[in-house]
Amino acid sequence: MAEEPQKKTSLHTNGLTKPASLGAATRAGAGGGGGGGAATAASKKLVIKNFRERPKLPDNYTQDTWQKLHEAVGAIQSSISIKYNLEELYQAVENLCSYKVSATLYKQLRQVCEDHVKAQILQFREYPFFVHRNDSLDSLLFLKKINKCWQDHCRQMIMIRSIFLFLDRTYVLQNSMLPSIWDMGLELFRNHVISDKQVQNKTIDGILLLIERERNGEAVDRSLLRSLLSMLSDLQQVYKESFEQRFLEETNCLYAAEGQRLMQEREVPEYLHHVSKRLEEEGDRVITYLDHSTQKPLIACVEKQLLGEHLSAILQKGLDNLLDENRISDLTQTYQLFSRVKGGQQILLQHWSEYIKNFGTTIVVNPEKDKDMVQELLDFKDKVDHIIEVCFQKNEKFINLMKESFETFINKRPNKPAELIAKYVDSKLRAGNKEATDEELERILDKIMIIFRFIHGKDVFEAFYKKDLAKRLLVGKSASVDAEKSMLSKLKHECGAAFTSKLEGMFKDMELSKDVMVQFKQYMQNQSDPGNIDLTVNILTMGYWPTYTPMEVHLNSEMIKLQEVFKTFYLGKHSGRKLQWQTTLGHAVLKAEFKEGKKEFQVSLFQTLVLLMFNEGDEFSFEDIKMATGIEDSELRRTLQSLACGKARVLIKNPKGKDVEDGDKFIFNGDFKHKLFRIKINQIQMKETVEEQVSTTERVFQDRQYQIDAAIVRIMKMRKTLGHNLLVSELYNQLKFPVKPGDLKKRIESLIDRDYMERDKDNPNQYHYVA
């Protein structure tokens, strides 16, 4: 039985033979037998193989197909309908590529596209608008024409690419040196249209003219600009090399001139507002029609010409006014704009520091403002804190420089700010200060501590604070023990335990005195003659409290007797101690009878002694009172002034007048009237006298001499030998208060005189410690 011959197959599409893409020997089962012996024979095999030779294309197929494609491309370029089905054209390209004519096809297509693009330039060369280069209307018409040409070209190339897509995705993709059909179209348009110098200049001139008109406030066709600039950007280096460079040059010139002119014409807030507006406008241009890559150089150009060139001028012209008037929004804008420019923040920092120093100095150095100095400092600190928080975004550099500036100006006037801060705290902690709740008082004390930190001579503050605290405690004038202890805690945290140890000792004395008085009252109840006076004594440890000058006065016999009783009681419990009575700190409650009725007076001990004299008579001269009481002259004058010249005139002075003179007579005022039953007569010791103030300052100065001496000896004992300059440098590091080089030199001379140290025989600037 003969075997069935092998079969050859071919596939047909649109009359074109295409090689089968089956395997070289695809196996398949035979479908049935041939002769009568089929039942006994093996099953037949059908083998399908490729053509041994590729079938030849019809003679004119390539030429005819290209003619069809050429017509289609021409129709697209002429914007007329294509005669052929697009699928048919696509298949035709695929068939040509399959028969290895891709290279020829690509060249033919490129040539057709190139011829068409070359023809486009003629319309622009013949274009009459080149005569009127500066005519904005002609320029606009030209831009619209070039834009239409570009849009048509893009639309045509998209359609052409869709027909020749198989060529683009096979042959072009495999040849890295060839541009894609789209890129080829861009290249042709760039080479034959936009690279033409006349066309390019006219296009870029027109674009720049439109942008200039928009910057001047006119409405322009933004979509046209966007399309043209997108064209330049798509054409690779044309945007960067031909447009952007000129655009940035013109921008630079425009804003350089505008900055110079507006800095002369406008106030700083208006100028800064204009700068912000310009930056916003240019940012919008980048988003709307410029290439994104232009943003950085464009914004940098605006910032440089409108801000960078005028940083100092802006601040000199307007910063002080903005700060004086607390113009928060304008200051915020200033900070934001200056932060954009290199060196902007630094120069703003310098002017900020200068403003704080200058303004603060006017508060501190003027003695006429002493009364309100501390409140003005607190208000000024609140103001700058608010500006830093809201306007300067809590920038650490501005915070630190503000602190340095405060420290600089507040110490331009040594000692006085420290003294006034102590007195301000006293006014807030004194009883009768109802202007603040406990929470508000705590906030005020916190703010005071911030100002206190800036002061170098904290020993001055301590001296005045201690003196005022003593008065508040001894006369019972403290508003709140909690507030007092809170302030003490703040000072301890700020300056350490050594700074507050004496102040804490004062509170301890007051608490111990209360316990002693409980025991004394029990002691008095066991006495045969307890007396008519209810005595309260505060026992003060001398080292803790301010130094008081003892003043001998003539107490009446009952007072002297009570003093002795207390002395016997106290020394019986604490042997070896010495009591010294401080009459200047004493006060009493006196009961008096007038025609109107009974009254009680809260008065100082000196006032008490004067008033008690009028139990013996109705009229006494200044000299009589002085002799009887033994009160020192100036103190007595102030005491009589408070009784006869103040609001509550228990005595009548003859002749009338504000000052107490020698020879003045004082008469008991039997007709005295007052709406209150208990009357507080101005207690002289609560009013600081000039003498007290000078005395406190002198004590601080004296303490400083001791501290300087101790520091010098301490350093020399450790170093044994030291040069003058090194010694002075060490002293500045150790001393916590401001000191002049001349004062240090005096203390060194004093210690040499007292044989604590000696000069080197050969080098007078060298010192040796004397053991």
JSON list of N, CA and C in Angstrom, two decimals, residues 366-409:
[
{"chain": "A", "resi": 366, "resn": "ASN", "atom": "N", "xyz": [16.76, 106.73, 80.46]},
{"chain": "A", "resi": 366, "resn": "ASN", "atom": "CA", "xyz": [16.12, 108.01, 80.79]},
{"chain": "A", "resi": 366, "resn": "ASN", "atom": "C", "xyz": [15.57, 107.99, 82.22]},
{"chain": "A", "resi": 367, "resn": "PRO", "atom": "N", "xyz": [16.21, 108.72, 83.16]},
{"chain": "A", "resi": 367, "resn": "PRO", "atom": "CA", "xyz": [15.74, 108.70, 84.56]},
{"chain": "A", "resi": 367, "resn": "PRO", "atom": "C", "xyz": [14.29, 109.17, 84.71]},
{"chain": "A", "resi": 368, "resn": "GLU", "atom": "N", "xyz": [13.82, 110.00, 83.79]},
{"chain": "A", "resi": 368, "resn": "GLU", "atom": "CA", "xyz": [12.44, 110.48, 83.88]},
{"chain": "A", "resi": 368, "resn": "GLU", "atom": "C", "xyz": [11.43, 109.35, 83.69]},
{"chain": "A", "resi": 369, "resn": "LYS", "atom": "N", "xyz": [11.88, 108.25, 83.06]},
{"chain": "A", "resi": 369, "resn": "LYS", "atom": "CA", "xyz": [10.98, 107.13, 82.80]},
{"chain": "A", "resi": 369, "resn": "LYS", "atom": "C", "xyz": [11.08, 106.04, 83.86]},
{"chain": "A", "resi": 370, "resn": "ASP", "atom": "N", "xyz": [11.89, 106.29, 84.91]},
{"chain": "A", "resi": 370, "resn": "ASP", "atom": "CA", "xyz": [12.12, 105.24, 85.90]},
{"chain": "A", "resi": 370, "resn": "ASP", "atom": "C", "xyz": [10.83, 104.69, 86.50]},
{"chain": "A", "resi": 371, "resn": "LYS", "atom": "N", "xyz": [9.86, 105.57, 86.71]},
{"chain": "A", "resi": 371, "resn": "LYS", "atom": "CA", "xyz": [8.60, 105.16, 87.34]},
{"chain": "A", "resi": 371, "resn": "LYS", "atom": "C", "xyz": [7.91, 104.05, 86.54]},
{"chain": "A", "resi": 372, "resn": "ASP", "atom": "N", "xyz": [7.98, 104.15, 85.20]},
{"chain": "A", "resi": 372, "resn": "ASP", "atom": "CA", "xyz": [7.28, 103.18, 84.35]},
{"chain": "A", "resi": 372, "resn": "ASP", "atom": "C", "xyz": [8.25, 102.23, 83.64]},
{"chain": "A", "resi": 373, "resn": "MET", "atom": "N", "xyz": [9.54, 102.25, 84.02]},
{"chain": "A", "resi": 373, "resn": "MET", "atom": "CA", "xyz": [10.53, 101.47, 83.27]},
{"chain": "A", "resi": 373, "resn": "MET", "atom": "C", "xyz": [10.17, 99.99, 83.18]},
{"chain": "A", "resi": 374, "resn": "VAL", "atom": "N", "xyz": [9.86, 99.38, 84.30]},
{"chain": "A", "resi": 374, "resn": "VAL", "atom": "CA", "xyz": [9.66, 97.93, 84.31]},
{"chain": "A", "resi": 374, "resn": "VAL", "atom": "C", "xyz": [8.41, 97.55, 83.50]},
{"chain": "A", "resi": 375, "resn": "GLN", "atom": "N", "xyz": [7.33, 98.32, 83.68]},
{"chain": "A", "resi": 375, "resn": "GLN", "atom": "CA", "xyz": [6.11, 98.02, 82.93]},
{"chain": "A", "resi": 375, "resn": "GLN", "atom": "C", "xyz": [6.36, 98.17, 81.43]},
{"chain": "A", "resi": 376, "resn": "GLU", "atom": "N", "xyz": [7.12, 99.20, 81.06]},
{"chain": "A", "resi": 376, "resn": "GLU", "atom": "CA", "xyz": [7.43, 99.41, 79.65]},
{"chain": "A", "resi": 376, "resn": "GLU", "atom": "C", "xyz": [8.31, 98.27, 79.11]},
{"chain": "A", "resi": 377, "resn": "LEU", "atom": "N", "xyz": [9.24, 97.80, 79.93]},
{"chain": "A", "resi": 377, "resn": "LEU", "atom": "CA", "xyz": [10.07, 96.66, 79.52]},
{"chain": "A", "resi": 377, "resn": "LEU", "atom": "C", "xyz": [9.22, 95.40, 79.31]},
{"chain": "A", "resi": 378, "resn": "LEU", "atom": "N", "xyz": [8.27, 95.18, 80.23]},
{"chain": "A", "resi": 378, "resn": "LEU", "atom": "CA", "xyz": [7.40, 94.01, 80.10]},
{"chain": "A", "resi": 378, "resn": "LEU", "atom": "C", "xyz": [6.53, 94.11, 78.85]},
{"chain": "A", "resi": 379, "resn": "ASP", "atom": "N", "xyz": [5.98, 95.30, 78.61]},
{"chain": "A", "resi": 379, "resn": "ASP", "atom": "CA", "xyz": [5.14, 95.51, 77.42]},
{"chain": "A", "resi": 379, "resn": "ASP", "atom": "C", "xyz": [5.96, 95.31, 76.14]},
{"chain": "A", "resi": 380, "resn": "PHE", "atom": "N", "xyz": [7.19, 95.85, 76.16]},
{"chain": "A", "resi": 380, "resn": "PHE", "atom": "CA", "xyz": [8.06, 95.72, 74.99]},
{"chain": "A", "resi": 380, "resn": "PHE", "atom": "C", "xyz": [8.42, 94.26, 74.74]},
{"chain": "A", "resi": 381, "resn": "LYS", "atom": "N", "xyz": [8.69, 93.52, 75.81]},
{"chain": "A", "resi": 381, "resn": "LYS", "atom": "CA", "xyz": [9.02, 92.09, 75.69]},
{"chain": "A", "resi": 381, "resn": "LYS", "atom": "C", "xyz": [7.82, 91.32, 75.14]},
{"chain": "A", "resi": 382, "resn": "ASP", "atom": "N", "xyz": [6.62, 91.62, 75.63]},
{"chain": "A", "resi": 382, "resn": "ASP", "atom": "CA", "xyz": [5.40, 90.98, 75.10]},
{"chain": "A", "resi": 382, "resn": "ASP", "atom": "C", "xyz": [5.27, 91.24, 73.60]},
{"chain": "A", "resi": 383, "resn": "LYS", "atom": "N", "xyz": [5.55, 92.48, 73.23]},
{"chain": "A", "resi": 383, "resn": "LYS", "atom": "CA", "xyz": [5.41, 92.88, 71.83]},
{"chain": "A", "resi": 383, "resn": "LYS", "atom": "C", "xyz": [6.37, 92.10, 70.94]},
{"chain": "A", "resi": 384, "resn": "VAL", "atom": "N", "xyz": [7.66, 92.05, 71.32]},
{"chain": "A", "resi": 384, "resn": "VAL", "atom": "CA", "xyz": [8.64, 91.36, 70.47]},
{"chain": "A", "resi": 384, "resn": "VAL", "atom": "C", "xyz": [8.39, 89.85, 70.47]},
{"chain": "A", "resi": 385, "resn": "ASP", "atom": "N", "xyz": [7.92, 89.31, 71.59]},
{"chain": "A", "resi": 385, "resn": "ASP", "atom": "CA", "xyz": [7.59, 87.88, 71.64]},
{"chain": "A", "resi": 385, "resn": "ASP", "atom": "C", "xyz": [6.47, 87.56, 70.65]},
{"chain": "A", "resi": 386, "resn": "HIS", "atom": "N", "xyz": [5.46, 88.43, 70.62]},
{"chain": "A", "resi": 386, "resn": "HIS", "atom": "CA", "xyz": [4.32, 88.23, 69.71]},
{"chain": "A", "resi": 386, "resn": "HIS", "atom": "C", "xyz": [4.78, 88.31, 68.26]},
{"chain": "A", "resi": 387, "resn": "ILE", "atom": "N", "xyz": [5.66, 89.26, 67.96]},
{"chain": "A", "resi": 387, "resn": "ILE", "atom": "CA", "xyz": [6.17, 89.41, 66.58]},
{"chain": "A", "resi": 387, "resn": "ILE", "atom": "C", "xyz": [6.97, 88.16, 66.18]},
{"chain": "A", "resi": 388, "resn": "ILE", "atom": "N", "xyz": [7.80, 87.65, 67.09]},
{"chain": "A", "resi": 388, "resn": "ILE", "atom": "CA", "xyz": [8.58, 86.44, 66.79]},
{"chain": "A", "resi": 388, "resn": "ILE", "atom": "C", "xyz": [7.66, 85.26, 66.54]},
{"chain": "A", "resi": 389, "resn": "GLU", "atom": "N", "xyz": [6.63, 85.12, 67.37]},
{"chain": "A", "resi": 389, "resn": "GLU", "atom": "CA", "xyz": [5.73, 83.98, 67.25]},
{"chain": "A", "resi": 389, "resn": "GLU", "atom": "C", "xyz": [4.89, 84.04, 65.98]},
{"chain": "A", "resi": 390, "resn": "VAL", "atom": "N", "xyz": [4.30, 85.20, 65.71]},
{"chain": "A", "resi": 390, "resn": "VAL", "atom": "CA", "xyz": [3.35, 85.32, 64.60]},
{"chain": "A", "resi": 390, "resn": "VAL", "atom": "C", "xyz": [4.05, 85.63, 63.28]},
{"chain": "A", "resi": 391, "resn": "CYS", "atom": "N", "xyz": [5.01, 86.56, 63.30]},
{"chain": "A", "resi": 391, "resn": "CYS", "atom": "CA", "xyz": [5.62, 87.05, 62.05]},
{"chain": "A", "resi": 391, "resn": "CYS", "atom": "C", "xyz": [6.87, 86.27, 61.66]},
{"chain": "A", "resi": 392, "resn": "PHE", "atom": "N", "xyz": [7.68, 85.89, 62.65]},
{"chain": "A", "resi": 392, "resn": "PHE", "atom": "CA", "xyz": [8.98, 85.29, 62.34]},
{"chain": "A", "resi": 392, "resn": "PHE", "atom": "C", "xyz": [8.99, 83.78, 62.54]},
{"chain": "A", "resi": 393, "resn": "GLN", "atom": "N", "xyz": [7.79, 83.18, 62.65]},
{"chain": "A", "resi": 393, "resn": "GLN", "atom": "CA", "xyz": [7.62, 81.72, 62.71]},
{"chain": "A", "resi": 393, "resn": "GLN", "atom": "C", "xyz": [8.46, 81.06, 63.80]},
{"chain": "A", "resi": 394, "resn": "LYS", "atom": "N", "xyz": [8.60, 81.76, 64.94]},
{"chain": "A", "resi": 394, "resn": "LYS", "atom": "CA", "xyz": [9.34, 81.24, 66.10]},
{"chain": "A", "resi": 394, "resn": "LYS", "atom": "C", "xyz": [10.78, 80.84, 65.73]},
{"chain": "A", "resi": 395, "resn": "ASN", "atom": "N", "xyz": [11.34, 81.57, 64.78]},
{"chain": "A", "resi": 395, "resn": "ASN", "atom": "CA", "xyz": [12.71, 81.29, 64.32]},
{"chain": "A", "resi": 395, "resn": "ASN", "atom": "C", "xyz": [13.71, 81.44, 65.48]},
{"chain": "A", "resi": 396, "resn": "GLU", "atom": "N", "xyz": [14.47, 80.38, 65.74]},
{"chain": "A", "resi": 396, "resn": "GLU", "atom": "CA", "xyz": [15.40, 80.36, 66.87]},
{"chain": "A", "resi": 396, "resn": "GLU", "atom": "C", "xyz": [16.43, 81.49, 66.80]},
{"chain": "A", "resi": 397, "resn": "LYS", "atom": "N", "xyz": [16.88, 81.83, 65.58]},
{"chain": "A", "resi": 397, "resn": "LYS", "atom": "CA", "xyz": [17.88, 82.89, 65.44]},
{"chain": "A", "resi": 397, "resn": "LYS", "atom": "C", "xyz": [17.32, 84.22, 65.94]},
{"chain": "A", "resi": 398, "resn": "PHE", "atom": "N", "xyz": [16.06, 84.50, 65.63]},
{"chain": "A", "resi": 398, "resn": "PHE", "atom": "CA", "xyz": [15.44, 85.75, 66.06]},
{"chain": "A", "resi": 398, "resn": "PHE", "atom": "C", "xyz": [15.22, 85.75, 67.57]},
{"chain": "A", "resi": 399, "resn": "ILE", "atom": "N", "xyz": [14.88, 84.60, 68.13]},
{"chain": "A", "resi": 399, "resn": "ILE", "atom": "CA", "xyz": [14.68, 84.49, 69.58]},
{"chain": "A", "resi": 399, "resn": "ILE", "atom": "C", "xyz": [16.00, 84.74, 70.31]},
{"chain": "A", "resi": 400, "resn": "ASN", "atom": "N", "xyz": [17.06, 84.06, 69.86]},
{"chain": "A", "resi": 400, "resn": "ASN", "atom": "CA", "xyz": [18.36, 84.19, 70.53]},
{"chain": "A", "resi": 400, "resn": "ASN", "atom": "C", "xyz": [18.91, 85.61, 70.43]},
{"chain": "A", "resi": 401, "resn": "LEU", "atom": "N", "xyz": [18.76, 86.23, 69.25]},
{"chain": "A", "resi": 401, "resn": "LEU", "atom": "CA", "xyz": [19.29, 87.58, 69.07]},
{"chain": "A", "resi": 401, "resn": "LEU", "atom": "C", "xyz": [18.48, 88.59, 69.89]},
{"chain": "A", "resi": 402, "resn": "MET", "atom": "N", "xyz": [17.19, 88.32, 70.02]},
{"chain": "A", "resi": 402, "resn": "MET", "atom": "CA", "xyz": [16.36, 89.19, 70.87]},
{"chain": "A", "resi": 402, "resn": "MET", "atom": "C", "xyz": [16.86, 89.14, 72.32]},
{"chain": "A", "resi": 403, "resn": "LYS", "atom": "N", "xyz": [17.18, 87.95, 72.81]},
{"chain": "A", "resi": 403, "resn": "LYS", "atom": "CA", "xyz": [17.68, 87.82, 74.18]},
{"chain": "A", "resi": 403, "resn": "LYS", "atom": "C", "xyz": [19.01, 88.56, 74.36]},
{"chain": "A", "resi": 404, "resn": "GLU", "atom": "N", "xyz": [19.90, 88.39, 73.37]},
{"chain": "A", "resi": 404, "resn": "GLU", "atom": "CA", "xyz": [21.20, 89.08, 73.44]},
{"chain": "A", "resi": 404, "resn": "GLU", "atom": "C", "xyz": [21.00, 90.60, 73.44]},
{"chain": "A", "resi": 405, "resn": "SER", "atom": "N", "xyz": [20.06, 91.07, 72.62]},
{"chain": "A", "resi": 405, "resn": "SER", "atom": "CA", "xyz": [19.82, 92.52, 72.51]},
{"chain": "A", "resi": 405, "resn": "SER", "atom": "C", "xyz": [19.25, 93.07, 73.81]},
{"chain": "A", "resi": 406, "resn": "PHE", "atom": "N", "xyz": [18.33, 92.34, 74.43]},
{"chain": "A", "resi": 406, "resn": "PHE", "atom": "CA", "xyz": [17.76, 92.76, 75.71]},
{"chain": "A", "resi": 406, "resn": "PHE", "atom": "C", "xyz": [18.87, 92.85, 76.76]},
{"chain": "A", "resi": 407, "resn": "GLU", "atom": "N", "xyz": [19.72, 91.84, 76.77]},
{"chain": "A", "resi": 407, "resn": "GLU", "atom": "CA", "xyz": [20.81, 91.80, 77.75]},
{"chain": "A", "resi": 407, "resn": "GLU", "atom": "C", "xyz": [21.75, 92.99, 77.55]},
{"chain": "A", "resi": 408, "resn": "THR", "atom": "N", "xyz": [21.96, 93.36, 76.27]},
{"chain": "A", "resi": 408, "resn": "THR", "atom": "CA", "xyz": [22.87, 94.49, 75.96]},
{"chain": "A", "resi": 408, "resn": "THR", "atom": "C", "xyz": [22.31, 95.80, 76.48]},
{"chain": "A", "resi": 409, "resn": "PHE", "atom": "N", "xyz": [21.05, 96.11, 76.11]},
{"chain": "A", "resi": 409, "resn": "PHE", "atom": "CA", "xyz": [20.55, 97.45, 76.45]},
{"chain": "A", "resi": 409, "resn": "PHE", "atom": "C", "xyz": [20.19, 97.59, 77.92]}
]
